[in-house]
Coordinates of C-alpha atoms in Angstrom, one line a residue:
Chain A
M194 CA 159.6 132.1 189.2
S195 CA 162.1 130.1 191.2
Y196 CA 163.9 127.3 189.5
F197 CA 167.0 125.0 189.4
L198 CA 169.1 125.3 186.4
V199 CA 170.3 121.8 185.3
K200 CA 174.1 121.8 184.8
R201 CA 174.5 118.0 184.6
A202 CA 171.4 116.0 183.7
G203 CA 172.7 112.5 184.5
I204 CA 171.9 109.4 182.6
L205 CA 168.2 109.2 183.2
S206 CA 166.6 111.9 185.4
T207 CA 162.9 112.1 185.1
I208 CA 159.9 113.8 186.8
Q209 CA 157.7 111.1 188.4
D210 CA 154.6 110.8 190.5
I211 CA 152.9 107.5 191.3
G212 CA 151.9 107.1 187.7
R213 CA 149.3 107.4 185.0
F214 CA 146.0 105.5 185.4
G215 CA 143.1 104.9 183.0
Y216 CA 144.9 104.6 179.7
K217 CA 146.3 101.1 179.7
D218 CA 143.5 100.0 177.4
I219 CA 145.0 102.3 174.7
G220 CA 148.4 100.9 175.3
I221 CA 149.7 103.6 177.7
T222 CA 151.6 102.2 180.7
Q223 CA 151.4 103.3 184.3
S224 CA 155.0 104.7 184.6
G225 CA 155.7 106.6 187.8
A226 CA 158.4 106.3 190.5
M227 CA 160.1 102.9 190.3
D228 CA 160.9 102.8 194.1
E229 CA 157.7 104.1 195.7
L230 CA 159.2 103.5 199.2
A231 CA 162.0 106.1 198.7
Y232 CA 159.7 108.3 196.7
N233 CA 157.0 108.3 199.4
W234 CA 159.5 109.0 202.2
C235 CA 160.9 112.0 200.2
N236 CA 157.4 113.6 200.0
K237 CA 156.6 112.7 203.6
L238 CA 159.9 114.3 204.9
L239 CA 159.0 117.4 202.9
Q240 CA 155.4 117.4 204.2
N241 CA 154.2 117.2 200.6
L242 CA 150.9 115.6 199.6
H243 CA 151.1 112.0 198.4
N244 CA 151.7 111.8 194.7
T245 CA 153.6 115.1 194.5
P246 CA 155.9 115.2 191.4
L247 CA 159.6 114.6 192.3
L248 CA 162.7 113.9 190.3
E249 CA 163.9 110.3 189.9
I250 CA 167.6 110.3 189.3
A251 CA 168.8 106.9 188.0
Y252 CA 172.6 106.2 188.5
G253 CA 173.4 109.8 189.7
D254 CA 175.8 112.2 188.0
F255 CA 173.6 115.2 188.5
E256 CA 174.2 118.9 189.2
I257 CA 172.0 122.0 189.5
E258 CA 172.4 125.7 190.4
S259 CA 169.6 127.2 192.4
F260 CA 167.7 130.4 191.3
G261 CA 165.4 130.5 194.3
N262 CA 165.0 129.4 198.0
T263 CA 163.3 126.3 199.2
T264 CA 163.6 123.1 201.3
F265 CA 164.8 119.9 199.6
A266 CA 165.5 116.3 200.4
F267 CA 167.1 113.2 198.8
C268 CA 165.9 109.7 199.4
G269 CA 167.0 106.4 197.8
G270 CA 170.2 104.5 196.9
E271 CA 173.5 105.4 198.6
V272 CA 175.3 108.3 196.9
D273 CA 177.5 111.2 197.8
I274 CA 175.7 114.6 197.6
F275 CA 177.3 118.0 198.0
L276 CA 175.7 121.4 198.7
N277 CA 178.3 124.0 197.8
N278 CA 181.1 121.4 198.4
Q279 CA 179.6 120.5 201.8
K280 CA 178.6 116.8 202.0
I281 CA 175.0 116.3 203.0
N282 CA 172.9 113.4 204.1
L283 CA 170.1 111.6 202.3
W284 CA 166.8 111.1 204.2
Q285 CA 166.9 114.6 205.7
T286 CA 165.6 118.1 204.7
Y287 CA 168.0 121.0 204.0
S288 CA 167.4 124.6 202.8
I289 CA 168.8 125.8 199.5
N290 CA 169.3 129.4 198.5
R291 CA 169.8 131.4 195.4
G292 CA 173.3 130.8 194.0
D293 CA 173.8 127.4 195.7
I294 CA 175.2 124.5 193.8
L295 CA 173.9 120.9 194.4
R296 CA 176.0 118.0 193.1
V297 CA 175.0 114.3 193.1
K298 CA 177.8 111.8 192.3
F299 CA 177.3 108.3 190.8
L300 CA 175.3 106.0 193.1
K301 CA 177.3 103.6 195.2
R302 CA 174.5 101.3 196.1
G303 CA 171.0 101.1 194.6
V304 CA 170.0 102.5 191.2
R305 CA 167.7 105.4 191.9
V306 CA 167.6 108.4 194.2
Y307 CA 164.6 110.8 194.6
F308 CA 165.1 114.5 194.7
G309 CA 162.2 116.5 196.1
V310 CA 161.4 120.1 197.0
S311 CA 158.8 121.5 199.3
G312 CA 155.5 121.5 197.3
G313 CA 157.0 119.5 194.4
F314 CA 158.3 120.6 191.0
I315 CA 156.0 122.7 188.9
D316 CA 155.5 120.8 185.6
K317 CA 152.7 119.9 183.2
K318 CA 150.4 117.0 183.6
V319 CA 149.9 114.7 180.5
L320 CA 146.9 112.4 180.5
G321 CA 146.4 112.9 184.2
S322 CA 150.0 112.4 185.5
Y323 CA 153.3 114.2 185.8
S324 CA 155.2 111.0 185.0
V325 CA 157.7 110.8 182.2
S326 CA 157.3 107.6 180.1
I327 CA 160.5 107.1 178.2
K328 CA 159.4 104.3 175.9
E329 CA 156.1 106.1 175.0
E330 CA 157.8 109.5 174.5
I331 CA 155.3 111.0 176.9
K332 CA 157.3 114.0 178.2
R333 CA 161.1 113.4 178.3
A334 CA 164.2 113.0 180.5
L335 CA 166.0 116.1 181.8
K336 CA 168.7 117.7 179.6
K337 CA 171.4 120.1 180.4
E338 CA 170.1 123.7 180.6
D339 CA 166.6 122.6 181.5
K340 CA 164.9 124.5 184.3
L341 CA 163.1 122.7 187.2
F342 CA 160.5 125.2 188.5
F343 CA 159.3 125.3 192.1
K344 CA 157.4 127.5 194.4
E345 CA 159.6 129.8 196.6
N346 CA 159.5 128.7 200.2
K347 CA 161.5 130.4 202.9
T348 CA 160.2 128.6 206.0
F349 CA 162.6 125.8 206.8
L350 CA 161.7 122.8 209.0
K351 CA 164.5 120.3 209.7
R352 CA 163.2 116.8 209.5
F353 CA 165.0 113.5 209.1
L354 CA 164.2 109.8 209.0
K355 CA 165.2 107.8 212.1
R356 CA 168.2 105.7 211.3
E357 CA 166.4 102.4 211.9
L358 CA 163.7 103.3 209.3
I359 CA 166.2 104.1 206.5
P360 CA 165.9 101.3 203.9
K361 CA 169.0 99.2 203.1
Y362 CA 170.1 98.5 199.6
P363 CA 171.5 95.0 199.5
N364 CA 172.5 93.2 196.4
F365 CA 170.4 90.1 197.2
L366 CA 166.7 90.2 197.8
E367 CA 163.9 87.8 198.6
L368 CA 160.9 88.7 196.5
R369 CA 157.5 87.6 197.7
V370 CA 155.2 86.2 195.1
V371 CA 151.5 85.4 194.8
L372 CA 150.6 82.7 192.4
G373 CA 148.2 83.5 189.7
Y374 CA 147.6 84.0 186.0
E375 CA 148.6 80.8 184.2
S376 CA 150.3 79.2 187.2
E377 CA 148.1 76.1 186.8
L378 CA 149.5 75.5 183.3
F379 CA 153.0 75.0 184.7
L380 CA 154.1 71.7 186.1
K381 CA 154.2 71.3 189.9
K382 CA 157.9 70.5 189.7
E383 CA 158.5 73.6 187.6
I384 CA 156.9 75.8 190.2
E385 CA 158.7 74.1 193.0
S386 CA 162.1 74.6 191.4
F387 CA 161.3 78.2 190.5
F388 CA 161.0 78.9 194.2
N389 CA 164.1 77.0 195.1
E390 CA 166.5 78.7 192.6
V391 CA 168.5 81.8 193.0
Y392 CA 168.2 84.1 190.0
E393 CA 170.7 86.6 188.7
I394 CA 169.7 89.9 187.0
K395 CA 170.6 89.9 183.3
S396 CA 169.4 93.4 182.4
H397 CA 166.9 96.0 183.6
S398 CA 165.1 99.1 182.6
R399 CA 162.0 101.1 183.7
M400 CA 160.0 98.4 181.9
G401 CA 161.2 95.6 184.1
Y402 CA 163.9 93.2 185.2
I403 CA 165.1 90.2 183.2
F404 CA 166.7 87.3 185.0
R405 CA 169.1 84.7 183.6
A406 CA 167.5 81.4 182.9
N407 CA 168.5 78.6 185.3
E408 CA 169.0 75.3 183.4
G409 CA 166.2 72.7 183.7
V410 CA 163.7 74.8 185.6
F411 CA 161.1 75.2 182.9
S412 CA 160.5 72.6 180.3
S413 CA 156.8 72.8 179.3
K414 CA 155.8 74.9 176.3
I415 CA 152.8 76.9 177.2
E416 CA 150.9 78.9 174.6
I417 CA 148.5 81.5 175.7
I418 CA 146.4 84.2 174.0
S419 CA 148.0 87.6 174.8
N420 CA 146.4 89.0 177.9
P421 CA 146.8 92.2 180.0
I422 CA 149.7 92.6 182.3
A423 CA 149.6 93.6 185.9
F424 CA 152.3 95.5 187.8
G425 CA 154.8 92.9 189.1
A426 CA 153.7 90.1 186.8
I427 CA 156.3 87.4 186.3
Q428 CA 156.5 86.2 182.7
I429 CA 158.5 83.1 181.8
T430 CA 160.0 83.4 178.3
K431 CA 160.5 80.4 175.9
S432 CA 164.1 80.2 177.0
G433 CA 163.1 80.1 180.7
E434 CA 164.0 83.6 181.7
P435 CA 161.8 85.1 184.3
I436 CA 160.8 88.8 183.6
V437 CA 159.3 90.9 186.3
L438 CA 157.3 93.7 184.8
L439 CA 157.5 97.1 186.5
K440 CA 156.4 100.7 186.0
E441 CA 156.8 101.0 182.2
H442 CA 155.7 97.5 181.4
Q443 CA 153.9 96.8 178.1
T444 CA 150.2 96.6 178.6
I445 CA 149.5 93.2 177.0
G446 CA 151.8 90.2 176.5
G447 CA 151.9 86.7 175.2
Y448 CA 154.3 84.9 177.5
P449 CA 152.8 82.7 180.2
K450 CA 152.8 84.3 183.7
I451 CA 153.4 82.3 186.9
G452 CA 152.0 85.0 189.2
S453 CA 153.2 88.4 190.5
V454 CA 155.8 89.9 192.8
I455 CA 153.9 91.9 195.5
D456 CA 154.1 95.6 194.8
I457 CA 156.2 96.5 197.9
D458 CA 158.9 94.1 196.8
C459 CA 158.8 95.4 193.2
F460 CA 159.8 98.8 194.7
R461 CA 162.8 97.1 196.4
L462 CA 163.7 95.2 193.2
S463 CA 163.8 98.6 191.4
Q464 CA 167.1 99.3 193.3
L465 CA 168.9 96.2 192.1
K466 CA 171.5 96.1 189.3
E467 CA 172.9 93.6 186.7
G468 CA 174.6 90.8 188.5
D469 CA 172.6 91.2 191.7
R470 CA 170.6 88.2 192.8
V471 CA 167.1 87.3 194.0
K472 CA 165.1 84.4 195.3
F473 CA 161.4 84.2 194.8
R474 CA 159.4 83.2 197.8
L475 CA 155.7 82.1 197.6
I476 CA 153.3 83.7 200.1
E477 CA 149.6 83.4 200.6
L478 CA 147.4 86.1 199.0
K479 CA 146.0 87.1 202.4
E480 CA 149.4 87.8 203.8
A481 CA 150.4 89.7 200.6
I482 CA 147.3 91.9 200.8
A483 CA 148.0 92.7 204.4
L484 CA 151.6 93.7 203.6
S485 CA 150.6 95.9 200.7
K486 CA 147.8 97.5 202.6
K487 CA 150.1 98.4 205.5
F488 CA 152.5 100.1 203.1
H489 CA 149.9 102.1 201.2
S490 CA 147.8 103.1 204.2
F491 CA 151.0 104.5 205.9
F492 CA 151.9 106.7 203.0
V493 CA 148.6 107.7 201.4
Chain B
M198 CA 133.9 83.3 182.7
K199 CA 137.0 82.5 184.8
F200 CA 138.6 84.7 187.5
S201 CA 142.3 84.4 188.2
I202 CA 144.5 86.4 190.6
A203 CA 146.8 88.7 188.7
S204 CA 148.5 90.5 191.6
V205 CA 147.6 91.8 195.1
D206 CA 145.2 94.3 193.6
S207 CA 144.3 92.9 190.2
I208 CA 142.0 90.2 188.8
L209 CA 142.2 88.6 185.3
I210 CA 138.8 87.7 183.9
T211 CA 139.1 85.2 181.0
F212 CA 136.1 84.6 178.7
C213 CA 137.2 82.1 176.2
S214 CA 140.2 79.9 175.2
E215 CA 140.4 81.0 171.6
I216 CA 140.2 84.2 169.6
N217 CA 136.6 84.6 168.5
I218 CA 134.6 87.6 167.4
N219 CA 131.5 86.8 169.4
C220 CA 133.4 86.2 172.6
A221 CA 135.3 89.5 172.0
K222 CA 132.1 91.4 171.6
E223 CA 130.7 89.9 174.8
L224 CA 133.9 90.9 176.5
Y225 CA 133.7 94.4 175.1
K226 CA 130.2 95.0 176.6
L227 CA 131.5 94.1 180.0
Y228 CA 134.5 96.3 179.5
T229 CA 132.3 99.4 178.7
L230 CA 130.5 98.9 182.0
L231 CA 133.7 98.3 184.0
K232 CA 135.2 101.5 182.6
K233 CA 132.4 103.4 184.3
E234 CA 132.6 101.5 187.6
P235 CA 134.0 103.6 190.5
L236 CA 135.3 100.6 192.4
I237 CA 137.7 100.0 189.6
K238 CA 140.9 102.0 189.0
E239 CA 142.1 100.5 185.7
V240 CA 140.6 98.2 183.1
V241 CA 142.7 96.6 180.3
I242 CA 141.1 94.5 177.6
S243 CA 142.7 92.0 175.3
Y244 CA 141.5 89.3 172.8
S245 CA 139.7 87.1 175.3
S246 CA 140.4 88.6 178.8
I247 CA 140.1 91.7 180.9
L248 CA 142.3 92.8 183.7
I249 CA 140.9 95.0 186.5
R250 CA 142.8 96.8 189.2
F251 CA 141.2 98.1 192.3
D252 CA 142.3 100.4 195.1
I253 CA 143.6 98.0 197.8
L254 CA 142.7 100.5 200.5
K255 CA 139.1 100.9 199.3
S256 CA 138.0 97.4 198.1
D257 CA 138.9 93.8 198.0
F258 CA 138.7 90.7 195.7
K259 CA 135.3 89.6 197.1
E260 CA 133.6 92.9 196.6
V261 CA 135.1 93.5 193.1
K262 CA 134.2 89.9 191.9
K263 CA 130.6 90.4 193.1
R264 CA 130.4 93.7 191.2
V265 CA 131.8 92.1 188.1
L266 CA 129.1 89.4 188.2
E267 CA 126.4 92.0 188.6
L268 CA 127.7 94.0 185.6
Y269 CA 128.0 90.8 183.6
K270 CA 124.3 90.3 184.1
E271 CA 123.6 93.8 182.9
T272 CA 125.6 93.1 179.7
K273 CA 122.9 90.7 178.6
E274 CA 120.6 93.7 177.9
L275 CA 123.2 95.7 176.1
S276 CA 123.6 95.6 172.3
F277 CA 127.1 95.7 170.9
K278 CA 126.1 97.8 167.9
K279 CA 125.0 100.7 170.1
K280 CA 128.3 100.8 171.9
S281 CA 130.8 100.4 169.0
K282 CA 132.0 103.1 166.6
V283 CA 132.8 102.7 162.9
I284 CA 136.0 104.5 161.9
K285 CA 137.0 105.0 158.3
I286 CA 140.7 105.2 157.6
P287 CA 141.9 106.6 154.2
V288 CA 144.9 104.7 152.9
Y289 CA 147.2 105.4 150.1
Y290 CA 148.0 101.8 149.0
S291 CA 151.1 101.9 146.8
I292 CA 154.6 100.3 146.5
E293 CA 155.9 103.9 147.1
V294 CA 154.7 103.7 150.8
G295 CA 154.0 100.0 151.0
A296 CA 157.4 98.3 151.0
D297 CA 155.8 94.8 151.3
L298 CA 152.9 95.2 148.9
K299 CA 154.8 93.2 146.2
R300 CA 155.7 90.5 148.8
V301 CA 152.1 90.2 150.0
A302 CA 150.9 89.9 146.3
K303 CA 153.6 87.4 145.4
L304 CA 153.3 85.1 148.4
N305 CA 149.5 84.9 147.8
S306 CA 149.7 84.7 143.9
L307 CA 147.7 87.8 143.5
S308 CA 148.1 91.1 141.7
I309 CA 148.8 94.3 143.8
E310 CA 145.3 95.6 142.8
E311 CA 143.7 92.4 144.1
V312 CA 145.5 92.7 147.4
I313 CA 144.3 96.3 147.8
A314 CA 140.7 95.4 146.8
I315 CA 140.7 92.5 149.3
H316 CA 142.2 94.5 152.2
S317 CA 139.8 97.4 151.8
N318 CA 136.7 95.3 151.2
K319 CA 135.8 94.5 154.7
S320 CA 135.5 96.0 158.2
Y321 CA 137.9 94.9 160.9
Y322 CA 137.3 94.6 164.7
V323 CA 139.8 96.1 167.1
Y324 CA 140.5 93.2 169.5
A325 CA 143.3 94.7 171.6
I326 CA 145.7 97.7 171.8
G327 CA 149.3 97.2 172.8
F328 CA 152.9 97.0 171.7
L329 CA 152.8 100.8 171.3
P330 CA 150.2 103.3 172.5
G331 CA 147.4 103.2 169.9
F332 CA 148.7 100.2 168.0
A333 CA 145.4 98.3 167.3
Y334 CA 145.3 94.6 166.7
M335 CA 142.5 94.2 164.1
G336 CA 141.0 91.1 162.5
E337 CA 140.4 89.2 160.6
V338 CA 142.2 89.7 157.4
D339 CA 140.9 87.6 154.5
R340 CA 143.0 84.4 154.3
K341 CA 143.7 85.2 150.6
I342 CA 146.1 87.9 151.7
A343 CA 147.2 86.7 155.0
T344 CA 151.0 86.9 155.2
P345 CA 153.5 85.9 157.9
R346 CA 155.6 88.5 159.6
L347 CA 159.0 89.4 158.1
D348 CA 161.8 87.1 159.1
S349 CA 163.6 90.0 160.8
P350 CA 161.8 93.2 161.8
R351 CA 162.6 96.5 160.1
K352 CA 164.5 99.1 162.2
E353 CA 162.1 101.8 161.3
V354 CA 158.5 101.6 160.1
I355 CA 157.1 105.0 159.2
K356 CA 154.2 106.5 161.2
G357 CA 150.8 105.8 159.6
S358 CA 152.0 102.6 157.9
V359 CA 149.1 100.1 157.3
A360 CA 150.3 96.5 157.8
I361 CA 149.4 92.9 157.8
A362 CA 150.7 90.0 160.0
N363 CA 149.0 86.7 159.3
T364 CA 145.3 87.4 159.7
Q365 CA 145.7 90.6 161.6
T366 CA 146.1 94.1 160.4
S367 CA 147.2 97.3 162.1
I368 CA 148.5 100.9 161.7
Y369 CA 151.8 102.1 163.2
P370 CA 150.9 105.1 165.3
K371 CA 154.4 106.4 165.3
N372 CA 157.8 105.6 163.8
S373 CA 159.0 102.4 165.4
A374 CA 160.7 99.1 164.7
G375 CA 158.4 96.5 163.4
G376 CA 158.0 93.2 161.5
W377 CA 154.6 93.5 159.9
N378 CA 154.1 93.6 156.1
I379 CA 153.6 97.2 155.1
I380 CA 151.0 97.7 152.3
G381 CA 150.1 101.4 152.5
R382 CA 150.0 104.5 154.6
T383 CA 147.3 106.7 156.1
P384 CA 147.6 110.5 156.5
L385 CA 145.5 110.4 159.7
E386 CA 147.1 110.9 163.1
L387 CA 146.6 107.9 165.3
L388 CA 147.5 109.7 168.5
S389 CA 146.5 113.2 169.3
F390 CA 145.5 115.2 172.4
N391 CA 142.6 116.4 170.3
Y392 CA 141.0 113.0 170.5
D393 CA 138.8 112.2 173.5
R394 CA 141.2 109.6 174.8
Y395 CA 144.4 110.4 172.9
S396 CA 144.1 107.3 170.6
L397 CA 142.0 107.4 167.5
L398 CA 141.3 103.7 167.8
E399 CA 139.9 101.9 170.8
V400 CA 139.1 98.3 171.5
G401 CA 135.6 97.5 170.2
D402 CA 135.8 99.9 167.2
M403 CA 135.1 98.7 163.7
V404 CA 137.6 99.9 161.1
E405 CA 137.2 100.4 157.4
F406 CA 140.1 101.2 155.1
I407 CA 139.2 103.5 152.2
P408 CA 141.7 103.5 149.2
I409 CA 142.8 107.1 148.2
T410 CA 145.1 108.5 145.5
K411 CA 148.5 110.0 146.1
K412 CA 147.0 113.4 145.5
E413 CA 144.3 112.9 148.1
F414 CA 146.9 111.5 150.5
L415 CA 149.1 114.6 150.2
K416 CA 146.1 116.9 150.4
L417 CA 145.1 115.2 153.7
G418 CA 148.5 116.0 155.1
G419 CA 150.2 112.7 154.3
K420 CA 153.9 112.7 153.8
I421 CA 155.9 110.5 151.5

């Protein structure tokens, strides 16, 4: 069978699809590609079915040697990639042959880049999904000497994304939010100032993004009974730090939640780093649904 | 029953404002129907609320809400007992594997034997699963042995550890950090692909702890 031999595994390179559904009630998170926009484009360029397993490379520093022939593409944050020392573009398909070496440097902008092959990687499904879930030890990140299997494919079709469609990876984002959950338990002035502030990213992981507390925004002490968490939910901790919960979020939580960042903005958030900044912007549910539907109907 | 927006494709249904066994059982009946509902992609249940997620391309809030209300009506004819399973968990209660057994006894002015007798003398309801896959929040522990969490969590709690935090009890499904009071250990696997749904315990189950000897514990595959 054809495969890539991993020479450098990088910091966190994981096989991902859209994620795992139907097990949150036993504490198993969705997981899946953090940036579904780049992930979906990668499959689309390769003419793969939606939800085909690809490799999510966080931070870069990745190298493979090919033991087969196929078509591949990279989509995501800005990074230098070399095919046998020849620099190649992201958002474009290339063919790779037996003996070729593919090298990915550290990302320059953004956090994650998706590496896909025609037909996707051949791997095993666990509880209905190919996704690795780090925290839950469901499957694992790539290691040196691992093999990434794929189906041999000699027909090459050059495809690329139009320049104007290539996402940008800025270090400031506006995140659109729908109010919900316990929002009525917060004071009106707390909600107002939450939407007026600029927040800086303190730390992040596949679980979510933690922002530094801004003095004087939240003062009320809200106690709730732990309830289930939705993708994109914004928790406010006791010290006033907002946490946006993403693909590997815990399934239930006891912090009050003000609402949720809409899914398509969660995907963009997944490309920000420590020190980058965001502003939360309130939008109407109707508008949020229309935006989300537009995205999903385009890719599904 | 209260509906709140949780996200563009999710609704939170809240049943009650306090943790209450009757409310939890009503909630559980609705959950069992929602799990089978094709309109709904994901159902998560906690102490007093359920989160449902639907496919934004196939449905909407209005349709999902209507369906939830219909199913809620159906729950009135369901009996909780028929739906719930009783699971017996063998536990080797001992200071050898229960690092906080002495602490629990001391803080409650009881002997170790009394703590064991009280903990294993009732059945517990699984209210929620979270923190880790398969980590079941069960209640309620008799107030006579209720013990607050440790001041600082342990770096590693061994898989299978049976523990108490205030009036809740649980079992660590895998080695993990944790701050609950450990009073014993079960030889049973909490997570396995041999189980129907990977986790031995599910919300709505009733759990009984059965004291076993060290010999029995080892025979059942337990490790010290």
